[in-house]
Amino acid sequence: QLHLEESGGGSVQAGGSLRLSCTAPGFTSKDCGMDWYRQAEGEQREWVSSIAANGQTTYTDSVMGRFTISKDGATGTVYLQMNSLEPEDTAMYTCQTNPSTRCTFCNNITRICHTSRNFRGQGTQVTVSA
């Protein structure tokens, strides 16, 4: 089973910025919708942002105007630029393919492809201090 890999998390002070990345190392995807979720300790998992295969973006209200989701069209890598971070943004951030459509990742060398509605990563921790 192919897994996504998130990176870019860390510890910052309130007002700072981080850029998260979501990729499948060695694989390229195209036409995949991607979602970012987060889960704070002791809290329920929360949807943060999505980018559709056509590039349309959506955000939860609490991050609107502070976070920007984008996608590298050549590789399928998805980014979440997070500015003006607040302590309330502290959470484990995970990316996953949008389950509404099937998504295909192809190995850059072998060209063997994997298709699923449910690729996801292990997450990257974001900690924002006051």
XYZ file of C-alpha atoms in Angstrom:
130
model
C 0.000 0.000 0.000
C 1.410 3.378 -0.986
C 1.610 5.965 1.810
C 1.838 9.711 1.601
C 4.557 11.556 3.484
C 4.086 14.876 5.228
C 6.924 17.183 6.195
C 7.528 20.745 7.303
C 6.041 20.661 10.771
C 7.811 22.078 13.781
C 7.608 24.469 16.697
C 7.058 28.171 16.151
C 5.892 31.154 18.138
C 2.506 32.715 17.559
C 2.548 34.844 14.435
C 5.101 32.640 12.755
C 4.832 30.595 9.566
C 5.352 27.043 8.419
C 4.944 25.307 5.082
C 3.792 21.724 5.086
C 4.394 19.385 2.169
C 2.603 16.206 1.192
C 4.114 13.855 -1.316
C 4.598 10.214 -2.210
C 8.369 9.877 -2.553
C 9.341 8.359 -5.885
C 5.826 8.672 -7.245
C 3.982 11.249 -9.308
C 0.278 11.878 -9.192
C -1.933 13.900 -11.425
C -5.533 14.893 -11.223
C -5.811 14.048 -7.532
C -7.840 16.046 -5.084
C -6.055 16.378 -1.744
C -7.182 17.234 1.760
C -5.385 18.426 4.875
C -6.746 17.451 8.279
C -5.511 18.154 11.779
C -6.079 16.666 15.175
C -5.154 18.346 18.418
C -4.500 16.221 21.476
C -7.781 15.209 23.039
C -9.809 16.698 20.215
C -11.650 15.326 17.207
C -10.060 15.287 13.807
C -10.804 18.488 11.888
C -10.802 19.168 8.177
C -8.539 22.118 7.339
C -8.349 22.579 3.593
C -8.800 20.891 0.228
C -7.558 21.348 -3.282
C -9.562 19.704 -6.031
C -8.132 18.128 -9.154
C -9.155 21.263 -11.059
C -7.281 23.459 -8.573
C -10.291 24.775 -6.687
C -9.424 25.409 -3.040
C -11.522 25.438 0.116
C -10.727 26.192 3.747
C -12.278 25.844 7.132
C -13.300 29.231 8.531
C -10.678 29.335 11.261
C -7.774 29.285 8.792
C -9.300 31.372 6.010
C -6.931 34.152 5.021
C -4.006 32.640 6.947
C -3.460 29.280 5.234
C -2.957 28.650 1.527
C -3.136 25.239 -0.119
C -1.406 24.669 -3.442
C -0.236 21.883 -5.692
C 2.780 21.325 -7.907
C 1.249 20.363 -11.231
C 4.296 18.404 -12.354
C 4.729 16.146 -9.355
C 1.431 16.326 -7.514
C 3.103 17.512 -4.307
C 0.628 19.457 -2.206
C 1.629 22.299 0.094
C -0.057 24.043 2.991
C 1.426 27.468 3.657
C 0.476 28.494 7.174
C 0.937 32.127 8.191
C -0.022 34.059 11.310
C -0.038 30.836 13.272
C -1.938 30.755 16.535
C -1.638 28.415 19.529
C -5.014 26.993 18.492
C -3.356 25.687 15.306
C -1.279 23.267 17.362
C -2.081 19.769 16.095
C -0.918 16.780 14.108
C -1.490 17.608 10.446
C -2.153 14.817 7.958
C -2.804 14.790 4.251
C -4.970 12.392 2.330
C -6.388 12.014 -1.111
C -9.953 13.199 -1.437
C -12.108 10.071 -1.250
C -14.684 11.416 -3.677
C -12.487 10.414 -6.615
C -9.998 7.689 -7.377
C -6.409 8.880 -7.339
C -3.440 7.350 -9.171
C 0.227 7.528 -8.236
C 2.814 6.178 -10.696
C 6.378 5.181 -9.846
C 8.780 7.557 -11.540
C 11.099 4.745 -12.602
C 9.026 1.617 -13.099
C 5.831 3.462 -14.086
C 3.877 0.985 -12.017
C 0.768 2.770 -10.814
C -1.392 2.495 -7.706
C -4.990 3.670 -7.666
C -7.089 4.219 -4.574
C -9.604 6.547 -2.952
C -7.714 6.451 0.332
C -4.042 7.347 0.291
C -2.955 9.089 3.486
C 0.130 9.909 5.512
C 1.231 9.538 9.126
C 1.204 13.246 9.864
C 3.550 16.030 10.881
C 3.333 17.841 14.220
C 2.797 21.585 14.361
C 3.249 23.286 17.730
C 2.572 26.993 18.157
C 3.549 28.671 21.423
C 2.015 31.860 22.738
